Amino acid sequence: MGTLVEAPVVTLAEAVNAGFEKFGLVLGWAPGRDGNLTPTFARSAEQASELAFGPSAVYNLARYVRDHTPCAVVAKPCDTRSLVQMMSENMLDRDKVFVIGLRCPGVADMKKVRERYGWGARVEQVGSEWRVNGEAVDKADLLDARCRACVRREPVIADVIVGEPVTPPAEPERATGLPESMAERGAFWEAEFAKCIRCYACRNACPLCYCQDVCVAQSRQPHWLTDEATPAENWMWQMIRMAHLAGRCTQCGECNRACPVDIRLDLLTQELADTSRELFNYEAGLDPEQKPPFLTYDKERDEWPII
Amino acid sequence: MANHLNTSAPEPEGGSMAESGELTFLAAEKLVAWLEALAAREGALLVPSHAAGTFVPWQGGEPDLTKITMTSAKGVVLPQHETFLSYAYDSDGKVTVTPRIADTPTTVFGVRLCDTRGVRCIDQTFGENGPSGADPNYVARRDATTFIALACTAADVDAACFCATFGPPDDYGVADLVVHPVEGGYVLRPLSAKGLAAAALAPVEQGVPVPEPPLPAQGAAIEIEGIEQKLIEHFDDMELWSDITEKCLSCGACSFVCPTCYCFTIADEERGSDHGDRVRCWDSCGFACYTKEASGHNPRSSNAQRFRNRVNHKFAYYAELYSLESCVGCGRCIRACPAGVDIRDMVAAVLHRGPVASPGSPAEVKA
């Protein structure tokens, strides 16, 4: 599970100031048009002072770090796992990022908030309660599924820590909804991938999909898939992406959140994490020094779990 | 306000009948009977599905007519992917090319007026009077499609809607028939021959007074006065563009849910060693590959340059060509964006940007 990281505990304002002084750029969240938090790139002390945290801070800002180093970044515990995984793959230099690690009580499922209360509904934390448009709501009901599954409420890596300790849920919830029988699963995924519009929001929101602009999806040689948005091609696309994330995905949940047509990508990333744990006893994004299973080759090893 | 849009909607492509029929009243409990009659016609009947995020074949029962769909109805006339020719080589190496045009009659029930205004934008480019002439595949589909639009009520409009920016509530776009929800049912307003044919199948109430339907509800207008000029002035203002596009992830969600974005890519797909298809698929100016040249050079290598194109296309380039913005204010891009980008914020940022330092000279371009 990794040991708790040691770093000074400060207020968010103090942390942001420290980050701003160090690198002159802080990636955080600030209120947008509807009052909900939105990704914000603070380049002045004034902008930095607007940064905040709350139930609408759903975006994993680790995605933006690779294009903005050196910088400071405000990161939820799940977001710090993305940063750690990037470090263990040599995608990110530890010295080039100032990590403001949050202790996190969880964030809202904004799709659910908007479905229930309409677009523009504002969700915020006041004291220990959540409010939507000023009215107290049942926090457990609006808590994002990824937070209900989360047992790590402390940052994995941090230069400073913000917030009070949070008790993780006694029984983390797993993603459910996958049919039991293989025949039903086939029909389930066919329906899911019939919805796909191939916008690649899943890829582009992913902190670990580092190919981005030179993705195999756009390659004509080799030509693994076409642009035709059929269930088969769409499924092929996501299988390629998942294969590339095997043993790397930290289940930050951004692909699932980003999908405009709500394809159940959380079921696939959960499967990746389970398999990685079973076969390699490996959990991604916990230690910058650990080597991802597909980045190691040990010729002395007797047994290989797959091949 | 786009006052040039206060003119009546252009006539639907391929039809000369702008003849509007009389208003009739359909009782709420007869809606399904009407859908049955529409489904019994040759071709397909599509209805909105929030589970699928788009319009799907009607399977019976009451369709979910609350709020607008995640994706627009443009795919009915400009599908996400279509084969427009097939080729095959015979044993002598001779190639046979077969054009493919899909023109299955299709009725789409429950589109919104933003959908029908969006199709009007696509008509300008792909229709009979388009700058490159008619696109035969598009026109065939367009002619074969009947759009039955559902007028929005206040409950359907959310904070992402801003359609009032672009025209009055009774601008019905290319709708063949408008269905106005009223107390106890619907008022049907046919606007074309196709609309009249669809309305004729409705088991409407005879000999009852037809209530006057309220004007469709609209989302709040934003300020766009002068945006076209302002965008051109700030074309090289990369500090502005970098700033307002920084959180964009460069995916294609906004383009693909948009009712007016019509960019496409064409590829020859081999289906075997001796035959294959030429397919046209949606493309997005948000993608890095969109402008990548064979040499490897990419004139829009940065996110800022790509998003600048998207905003300029909607509010400057297209507007200059057709005297019509290619944005209808449906808010779909706002709802679909995984990074919280709101095109209204961009328009406001450009409008309120101070004058460029030295007009006419390119500002320093940030990497």
XYZ file of C-alpha atoms in Angstrom:
674
model
C 0.000 0.000 0.000
C 2.986 2.292 0.347
C 3.871 4.386 3.340
C 2.344 7.743 4.039
C 4.350 10.523 2.529
C 6.025 12.996 4.875
C 5.685 16.667 4.052
C 4.714 19.843 5.889
C 0.976 20.321 6.337
C -0.040 23.825 5.267
C -3.125 25.699 4.074
C -4.027 25.686 0.397
C -3.150 29.400 0.147
C 0.286 28.799 1.690
C 0.885 25.829 -0.575
C -0.120 27.712 -3.713
C 2.105 30.645 -2.732
C 5.056 28.327 -2.211
C 4.434 26.690 -5.582
C 4.051 30.034 -7.305
C 7.272 31.346 -5.793
C 9.166 28.260 -6.864
C 8.044 27.962 -10.483
C 5.809 30.947 -11.319
C 3.067 28.618 -12.554
C 0.519 26.690 -10.521
C -1.887 24.209 -12.091
C -5.028 24.173 -10.008
C -8.772 24.656 -10.086
C -10.668 27.940 -9.863
C -14.367 28.791 -10.149
C -15.622 29.007 -13.737
C -18.746 30.504 -15.309
C -21.161 28.345 -13.324
C -19.232 28.591 -10.062
C -17.938 25.028 -10.365
C -14.177 24.530 -10.412
C -12.383 24.328 -13.748
C -8.715 23.682 -14.688
C -6.780 26.904 -14.203
C -3.182 27.884 -14.946
C -2.163 30.517 -12.430
C 0.689 32.720 -13.660
C 0.175 35.656 -11.317
C -0.211 35.982 -7.573
C -3.764 37.188 -8.174
C -4.673 34.120 -10.255
C -2.970 31.897 -7.708
C -5.111 33.384 -4.949
C -8.254 32.224 -6.800
C -7.293 28.557 -6.730
C -9.586 26.400 -4.648
C -10.595 22.826 -3.921
C -14.069 21.354 -3.584
C -16.390 18.612 -4.823
C -16.292 19.953 -8.403
C -12.465 19.610 -8.640
C -12.912 16.484 -10.748
C -10.172 17.128 -13.300
C -6.862 15.271 -12.945
C -4.345 18.034 -13.570
C -1.485 15.538 -13.921
C -2.590 15.391 -17.560
C -1.385 18.946 -18.086
C 1.891 18.639 -16.187
C 3.959 17.111 -18.974
C 3.304 20.143 -21.211
C 3.952 22.683 -18.451
C 7.057 21.677 -16.502
C 8.536 23.164 -14.476
C 5.374 23.914 -12.547
C 3.496 23.409 -9.324
C 0.357 21.282 -9.388
C -2.518 20.808 -6.986
C -3.204 17.083 -6.871
C -5.737 14.819 -5.243
C -4.312 11.496 -3.985
C -5.461 9.743 -7.179
C -3.839 12.497 -9.238
C -0.556 12.044 -7.326
C -0.577 8.401 -8.411
C -0.598 9.567 -12.026
C 2.419 11.786 -11.289
C 4.238 8.911 -9.591
C 3.546 6.567 -12.487
C 4.863 9.180 -14.906
C 8.024 9.418 -12.784
C 8.512 5.670 -12.719
C 8.323 5.677 -16.522
C 10.763 8.582 -16.850
C 8.017 10.789 -18.287
C 8.373 13.317 -15.494
C 11.370 14.648 -13.605
C 10.678 14.860 -9.873
C 12.672 18.078 -9.630
C 10.509 19.841 -12.169
C 7.238 19.587 -10.339
C 6.147 20.996 -6.987
C 3.390 18.729 -5.763
C 0.668 20.232 -3.598
C -0.850 17.006 -2.300
C -4.401 17.102 -1.017
C -5.986 14.913 1.571
C -9.203 14.206 -0.230
C -12.722 13.561 1.017
C -13.786 12.724 -2.536
C -15.319 14.666 -5.389
C -18.761 14.711 -6.979
C -20.049 12.772 -9.948
C -20.689 15.893 -12.027
C -22.670 13.959 -14.639
C -25.050 12.881 -11.918
C -25.214 16.386 -10.432
C -26.068 17.841 -13.821
C -28.504 15.110 -14.726
C -30.353 15.588 -11.484
C -30.162 19.339 -10.992
C -29.654 20.580 -14.550
C -26.657 21.977 -16.333
C -25.202 24.884 -14.414
C -25.991 23.393 -11.013
C -23.259 24.432 -8.619
C -21.914 21.942 -6.098
C -19.754 23.110 -3.205
C -18.635 22.079 0.227
C -19.693 24.224 3.178
C -18.321 22.959 6.465
C -18.570 19.210 6.147
C -21.701 19.153 4.001
C -22.160 19.355 0.263
C -24.613 21.807 -1.214
C -26.092 22.013 -4.686
C -27.260 25.526 -5.558
C -27.079 26.326 -1.858
C -29.242 23.407 -0.690
C -27.737 20.635 1.443
C -27.586 17.285 -0.386
C -26.762 13.683 0.444
C -23.008 13.549 -0.138
C -22.867 9.754 -0.311
C -25.373 9.821 -3.139
C -23.423 12.300 -5.284
C -19.921 10.995 -4.480
C -18.136 9.925 -7.653
C -17.882 6.160 -8.172
C -14.093 6.380 -8.320
C -14.111 7.970 -4.852
C -16.398 5.293 -3.464
C -13.799 2.788 -4.661
C -10.834 4.767 -3.299
C -8.906 3.638 -0.237
C -6.072 6.173 -0.560
C -7.104 9.497 0.869
C -3.516 10.698 1.366
C -1.214 11.886 -1.413
C 1.375 9.322 -2.529
C 3.881 12.048 -3.251
C 3.924 15.677 -2.087
C 6.117 18.657 -1.366
C 3.431 20.061 0.888
C 0.215 18.514 2.147
C -3.119 20.299 2.445
C -6.148 19.250 4.453
C -7.260 17.189 7.402
C -6.711 13.417 7.492
C -9.593 11.544 5.871
C -10.787 8.094 6.865
C -11.107 5.871 3.805
C -14.351 3.925 3.357
C -14.376 0.641 5.278
C -15.673 -1.222 2.264
C -14.586 0.314 -1.015
C -17.131 -0.224 -3.766
C -16.092 -1.952 -6.932
C -17.427 -1.003 -10.352
C -20.347 -3.272 -11.158
C -22.636 -3.894 -14.086
C -20.648 -6.357 -16.183
C -22.883 -9.319 -17.089
C -21.780 -12.766 -15.901
C -22.104 -14.867 -19.035
C -19.736 -14.324 -21.926
C -22.624 -14.147 -24.399
C -24.246 -11.359 -22.422
C -20.926 -9.599 -22.101
C -20.535 -9.637 -25.858
C -23.902 -7.950 -26.259
C -23.091 -5.526 -23.437
C -19.845 -4.341 -24.995
C -21.326 -4.219 -28.459
C -23.991 -1.818 -27.172
C -21.419 0.208 -25.256
C -19.118 0.577 -28.235
C -21.984 1.301 -30.611
C -22.218 4.612 -28.745
C -18.563 5.545 -29.281
C -18.053 8.605 -31.490
C -14.263 8.207 -31.661
C -13.630 11.669 -30.275
C -10.628 10.305 -28.365
C -11.565 12.236 -25.231
C -10.565 9.054 -23.321
C -7.069 9.201 -24.766
C -6.646 12.939 -24.537
C -7.797 13.142 -20.926
C -5.430 10.324 -19.895
C -2.264 11.431 -18.080
C -0.495 8.268 -19.222
C -1.529 8.225 -22.901
C 1.648 10.037 -23.792
C 1.618 9.293 -27.541
C -1.289 11.738 -28.011
C -0.610 13.377 -31.388
C 1.226 10.373 -32.817
C -1.256 7.736 -31.688
C -1.487 4.404 -33.482
C -5.177 5.193 -34.070
C -4.153 7.670 -36.752
C -1.441 5.506 -38.276
C -1.898 4.225 -41.817
C 1.196 2.065 -41.581
C 0.661 -0.113 -39.647
C -3.044 0.231 -40.224
C -4.664 -1.299 -37.174
C -8.013 0.392 -37.456
C -10.077 2.667 -39.659
C -11.950 5.853 -38.752
C -15.266 4.075 -39.278
C -17.127 4.303 -35.974
C -18.536 0.772 -36.003
C -18.744 -1.217 -32.760
C -15.935 -3.500 -33.971
C -13.558 -0.679 -34.885
C -14.416 1.247 -31.735
C -13.804 -1.830 -29.612
C -10.512 -2.433 -31.405
C -9.481 1.135 -30.635
C -10.198 0.792 -26.934
C -8.504 -2.615 -26.744
C -5.349 -1.104 -28.226
C -5.513 1.709 -25.693
C -6.117 -0.686 -22.811
C -3.252 -2.947 -23.912
C -0.973 0.081 -23.811
C -2.185 0.918 -20.307
C -1.838 -2.576 -18.895
C 0.334 -2.491 -15.789
C 0.393 1.312 -15.964
C -3.158 2.541 -15.426
C -3.698 3.924 -11.924
C -7.500 3.976 -12.310
C -7.648 7.740 -11.981
C -10.966 7.470 -13.814
C -10.438 10.344 -16.217
C -11.194 8.366 -19.395
C -14.473 7.259 -17.889
C -15.337 10.780 -16.794
C -14.275 12.329 -20.117
C -16.391 10.040 -22.297
C -19.267 12.172 -23.603
C -21.399 9.103 -24.302
C -20.763 7.334 -20.980
C -19.070 4.150 -22.176
C -18.214 1.994 -19.132
C -14.455 2.355 -19.362
C -14.249 2.007 -15.570
C -14.994 -1.711 -15.953
C -12.040 -2.076 -18.305
C -9.559 -0.118 -16.177
C -10.660 -2.083 -13.106
C -9.936 -5.312 -14.978
C -6.483 -4.018 -15.938
C -5.661 -3.180 -12.323
C -6.978 -6.531 -11.041
C -4.967 -8.465 -13.609
C -1.819 -6.472 -12.925
C -2.183 -7.200 -9.217
C -2.855 -10.915 -9.746
C -0.108 -11.585 -12.271
C 2.625 -9.238 -11.156
C 1.678 -8.246 -7.621
C 1.974 -4.734 -9.006
C -0.047 -1.659 -8.334
C 0.693 1.324 -10.535
C 1.552 4.764 -9.266
C 2.629 4.043 -5.706
C 6.396 4.480 -5.818
C 8.525 6.432 -8.307
C 11.286 3.846 -7.906
C 9.195 0.803 -8.778
C 9.491 -0.616 -12.265
C 6.308 -1.257 -14.218
C 6.047 -4.960 -15.164
C 6.295 -4.309 -18.876
C 9.398 -2.182 -18.418
C 11.323 -5.023 -16.791
C 13.013 -8.064 -18.239
C 14.522 -10.618 -15.934
C 16.070 -13.475 -17.864
C 16.772 -15.377 -14.642
C 13.129 -15.549 -13.746
C 11.779 -19.092 -13.930
C 8.147 -18.517 -14.480
C 6.430 -15.936 -16.571
C 2.784 -15.500 -15.820
C 1.888 -14.873 -19.431
C 3.413 -15.552 -22.860
C -27.536 39.866 -32.229
C -27.283 38.259 -35.620
C -29.985 40.367 -37.214
C -29.209 39.028 -40.674
C -30.836 35.821 -39.489
C -34.198 37.391 -38.904
C -35.097 36.484 -42.431
C -37.166 33.371 -42.934
C -35.389 30.051 -43.128
C -34.145 29.003 -46.570
C -36.322 26.396 -48.216
C -35.318 22.809 -47.649
C -32.909 21.373 -50.194
C -34.501 19.522 -53.057
C -38.033 20.661 -52.333
C -39.875 23.697 -53.519
C -42.707 23.409 -51.061
C -42.514 25.864 -48.294
C -46.254 25.456 -48.162
C -47.228 25.340 -44.555
C -50.347 23.496 -43.611
C -52.858 24.355 -40.946
C -52.100 23.770 -37.326
C -53.699 20.650 -35.866
C -53.975 19.217 -32.351
C -52.767 15.736 -31.390
C -53.838 14.417 -27.993
C -50.905 13.245 -25.858
C -52.224 9.664 -25.684
C -52.275 9.436 -29.504
C -48.555 10.164 -29.911
C -47.607 6.488 -30.026
C -50.306 5.784 -32.627
C -48.804 8.523 -34.782
C -45.308 7.060 -34.373
C -46.700 3.667 -35.398
C -48.097 5.210 -38.557
C -44.791 6.957 -39.294
C -42.878 3.728 -38.666
C -45.157 1.854 -41.051
C -43.895 3.989 -43.914
C -41.010 2.796 -46.061
C -37.668 3.477 -44.394
C -36.611 4.263 -40.863
C -38.102 6.173 -37.950
C -35.553 7.540 -35.489
C -36.278 8.942 -32.030
C -34.040 10.452 -29.345
C -32.413 8.088 -26.842
C -30.537 9.465 -23.867
C -29.049 6.031 -23.143
C -27.479 5.998 -26.602
C -26.816 9.746 -26.550
C -28.280 10.129 -30.011
C -31.173 9.227 -32.357
C -31.936 5.518 -32.673
C -34.559 3.408 -34.478
C -37.878 3.593 -32.679
C -38.656 0.366 -30.802
C -42.220 1.217 -29.822
C -43.563 3.052 -26.813
C -43.161 6.640 -25.701
C -39.794 8.086 -26.620
C -37.934 10.098 -23.987
C -38.668 13.646 -25.092
C -37.053 15.457 -22.166
C -34.037 17.702 -22.894
C -31.699 17.514 -25.869
C -29.506 14.585 -26.895
C -25.756 14.549 -26.287
C -24.974 14.315 -30.008
C -26.861 16.214 -32.667
C -29.030 14.892 -35.493
C -26.476 15.832 -38.162
C -25.384 12.207 -38.482
C -28.674 11.393 -40.191
C -27.691 13.478 -43.210
C -23.922 13.469 -42.754
C -23.159 10.100 -41.170
C -20.044 9.646 -39.054
C -18.791 7.224 -41.664
C -20.058 6.313 -45.108
C -18.784 4.310 -48.049
C -19.255 6.369 -51.153
C -17.593 4.074 -53.614
C -16.356 0.515 -53.761
C -13.640 -0.811 -56.045
C -12.678 -4.290 -57.155
C -9.987 -5.713 -59.420
C -10.749 -8.661 -61.672
C -8.218 -11.362 -62.544
C -6.928 -9.262 -65.466
C -6.177 -6.376 -63.150
C -9.069 -4.322 -64.478
C -10.727 -2.184 -61.821
C -14.456 -1.685 -61.426
C -15.632 1.303 -59.425
C -19.155 1.344 -58.003
C -20.501 4.582 -56.539
C -22.602 4.096 -53.422
C -25.332 6.499 -52.399
C -27.582 5.779 -49.440
C -31.010 7.343 -49.772
C -33.212 5.278 -47.484
C -36.203 7.410 -46.494
C -35.705 8.427 -42.883
C -37.971 10.274 -40.496
C -36.376 11.744 -37.398
C -38.826 12.529 -34.643
C -37.927 14.746 -31.716
C -34.977 16.702 -33.016
C -34.663 20.194 -31.511
C -34.756 23.442 -33.416
C -31.010 23.766 -32.830
C -30.660 20.536 -34.814
C -32.724 21.850 -37.728
C -30.850 25.170 -37.694
C -27.597 23.187 -37.665
C -28.593 21.220 -40.762
C -29.335 24.552 -42.463
C -25.669 25.468 -41.875
C -24.492 22.208 -43.443
C -26.869 22.784 -46.382
C -25.011 25.971 -47.314
C -21.820 24.016 -47.941
C -23.012 20.573 -49.059
C -26.339 21.465 -50.694
C -27.291 22.419 -54.252
C -25.950 25.949 -53.852
C -22.748 24.969 -52.073
C -19.498 26.543 -53.307
C -18.371 23.219 -54.782
C -21.815 22.261 -56.042
C -24.035 19.669 -54.497
C -22.503 16.790 -52.595
C -24.488 13.912 -54.110
C -24.402 11.683 -51.042
C -25.441 14.488 -48.751
C -28.218 15.750 -51.010
C -29.620 12.248 -51.506
C -29.864 11.750 -47.756
C -31.163 15.229 -47.150
C -33.956 14.776 -49.705
C -34.887 11.440 -48.159
C -35.046 12.804 -44.610
C -38.047 14.262 -42.811
C -37.182 16.305 -39.737
C -39.944 16.459 -37.139
C -38.758 18.983 -34.569
C -39.955 19.245 -31.005
C -40.238 22.818 -29.778
C -38.457 23.328 -26.470
C -40.345 24.235 -23.322
C -38.700 26.090 -20.444
C -38.001 22.721 -18.788
C -35.895 21.616 -21.782
C -33.602 24.630 -21.708
C -30.553 24.459 -19.470
C -27.675 26.781 -18.598
C -25.575 25.496 -21.517
C -28.213 26.562 -24.092
C -27.652 29.959 -25.724
C -29.683 29.674 -28.911
C -31.371 33.079 -28.506
C -28.029 34.526 -29.649
C -28.620 33.399 -33.192
C -32.222 34.086 -34.057
C -35.817 34.350 -32.937
C -37.643 31.446 -31.260
C -39.809 30.839 -34.333
C -36.836 30.279 -36.643
C -37.598 26.651 -37.423
C -34.479 25.983 -39.492
C -35.048 23.180 -41.992
C -37.747 21.479 -39.896
C -40.405 19.829 -42.056
C -42.830 19.776 -39.174
C -42.723 21.345 -35.732
C -44.414 19.693 -32.766
C -45.322 22.176 -30.033
C -46.033 20.647 -26.612
C -49.204 22.166 -25.166
C -51.619 21.279 -22.379
C -52.887 17.729 -23.012
C -51.004 17.128 -26.248
C -49.204 18.664 -29.159
C -49.875 21.239 -31.843
C -48.487 20.134 -35.203
C -47.120 22.767 -37.572
C -46.271 21.390 -41.042
C -43.714 23.475 -42.935
C -43.045 21.473 -46.111
C -44.570 18.788 -48.327
C -42.682 16.173 -46.302
C -44.057 17.730 -43.150
C -47.580 17.716 -44.523
C -47.240 14.039 -45.427
C -46.102 13.215 -41.904
C -48.836 15.326 -40.320
C -51.458 13.615 -42.480
C -50.698 10.355 -40.651
C -51.355 11.847 -37.226
C -54.656 10.856 -35.579
C -55.433 14.485 -34.767
C -58.590 15.708 -33.058
C -61.204 16.819 -35.575
C -63.485 19.766 -35.021
C -61.784 21.044 -31.871
C -60.225 24.483 -31.566
C -56.449 24.255 -31.899
C -54.741 26.121 -29.064
C -52.230 28.781 -30.037
C -48.868 27.247 -29.129
C -46.425 29.350 -27.124
C -43.184 30.404 -28.780
C -40.445 27.802 -28.268
C -38.274 28.452 -25.201
C -34.704 29.583 -25.785
C -31.407 29.655 -23.926
C -30.048 33.056 -22.927
C -28.337 35.077 -25.650
C -24.678 36.029 -25.395
C -23.082 39.139 -26.834
C -21.583 38.510 -30.299
C -21.940 41.947 -31.901
C -18.676 42.670 -33.718
C -17.138 39.244 -33.074
C -16.322 38.612 -36.745
C -14.133 41.717 -37.042
C -12.613 41.195 -33.622
C -11.584 37.624 -34.460
C -9.823 38.723 -37.618
C -8.047 41.508 -35.707
C -6.817 39.047 -33.106
C -5.810 36.258 -35.453
C -2.136 36.599 -34.537
C -2.749 37.419 -30.898
C -1.286 34.122 -29.737
C -1.043 35.281 -26.138
C -4.830 35.499 -26.118
C -5.333 32.178 -27.902
C -2.831 30.309 -25.746
C -4.482 31.681 -22.651
C -8.083 30.827 -23.496
C -7.369 27.398 -24.989
C -4.894 26.168 -22.404
C -7.175 23.643 -20.718
C -8.443 22.188 -24.014
C -7.320 18.563 -24.360
C -7.404 18.653 -28.156
C -9.922 15.816 -28.466
C -12.792 15.849 -30.926
C -15.743 15.733 -28.538
C -16.925 19.287 -29.281
C -16.747 18.824 -33.052
C -18.411 15.451 -33.056
C -21.415 16.461 -30.967
C -21.768 19.775 -32.838
C -24.767 20.111 -35.192
C -22.796 22.243 -37.677
C -19.230 20.863 -37.716
C -18.955 19.025 -41.017
C -15.245 18.404 -41.582
C -14.353 14.985 -42.873
C -11.470 12.805 -43.936
C -11.429 10.371 -46.852
C -9.568 7.077 -46.848
C -9.364 4.029 -49.078
C -9.852 0.954 -46.942
C -8.732 -2.375 -48.364
C -11.211 -5.126 -47.503
C -9.111 -7.787 -49.187
C -6.279 -8.001 -51.682
C -8.514 -7.197 -54.650
C -11.276 -4.957 -53.349
C -12.020 -2.154 -50.968
C -14.051 0.933 -50.162
C -13.519 4.648 -50.219
C -14.957 5.968 -46.978
C -15.683 9.414 -45.660
C -15.516 9.878 -41.889
C -15.968 12.826 -39.578
C -12.782 14.660 -38.727
C -12.088 17.459 -36.263
C -9.924 20.561 -36.504
C -9.150 19.878 -32.843
C -7.048 16.850 -33.774
C -3.329 17.416 -34.265
C -3.372 15.268 -37.425
C -6.054 17.378 -39.071
C -3.630 19.761 -40.786
C -0.531 17.568 -40.703
C 1.070 17.537 -44.121
C 2.812 14.662 -45.876
C 6.161 16.375 -45.283
C 5.561 16.163 -41.539
C 5.016 19.918 -41.240
C 1.932 20.941 -39.311
C 0.746 24.523 -39.773
C -1.490 24.140 -36.707
C 0.853 22.269 -34.428
C -0.381 23.916 -31.227
C -3.634 23.527 -29.443
C -4.100 27.308 -29.522
C -3.866 27.409 -33.319
C -6.349 24.581 -33.662
C -8.949 26.012 -31.335
C -8.529 29.426 -32.923
C -9.632 27.787 -36.152
C -12.683 26.306 -34.512
C -13.881 29.639 -33.107
C -12.957 31.542 -36.257
C -14.753 29.042 -38.445
C -17.911 29.363 -36.417
C -17.952 33.140 -36.033
C -15.770 34.640 -38.785
C -14.911 32.515 -41.843
C -18.258 30.793 -42.214
C -20.127 33.939 -41.222
C -18.352 35.902 -43.935
C -19.144 33.280 -46.589
C -22.792 32.690 -45.786
C -23.927 35.639 -43.623
C -24.780 33.089 -40.960
C -22.810 31.915 -37.940
C -22.074 28.204 -37.942
C -23.003 28.023 -34.288
C -26.606 27.535 -33.256
C -26.161 27.855 -29.498
C -27.230 24.297 -28.669
C -24.543 24.067 -25.953
C -23.591 20.503 -26.862
C -19.867 21.318 -27.050
C -20.107 22.782 -23.550
C -21.873 19.727 -22.138
C -19.528 17.262 -23.863
C -16.204 18.935 -23.054
C -14.134 16.822 -20.653
C -12.066 19.873 -19.646
C -14.801 22.393 -18.886
C -14.169 24.552 -21.969
C -17.059 26.921 -22.700
C -17.099 28.544 -26.139
C -19.044 31.465 -24.650
C -16.038 32.306 -22.469
C -13.846 32.362 -25.583
C -16.190 34.633 -27.501
C -16.356 36.981 -24.510
C -12.561 36.965 -24.094
C -12.045 37.903 -27.748
C -14.763 40.576 -27.691
C -13.341 42.219 -24.593
C -9.691 41.942 -25.580
C -8.058 45.342 -25.913
C -6.785 46.555 -29.279
C -3.773 44.747 -30.729
C -0.474 46.520 -30.117
C 0.266 47.317 -33.748
C -2.624 46.384 -36.019
C -1.648 44.368 -39.030
C 1.626 43.072 -37.666
C 1.715 39.583 -36.233
C 2.093 39.484 -32.493
C 4.889 37.434 -31.039
C 3.977 33.803 -31.402
C 4.389 31.748 -28.290
C 5.689 28.255 -28.664
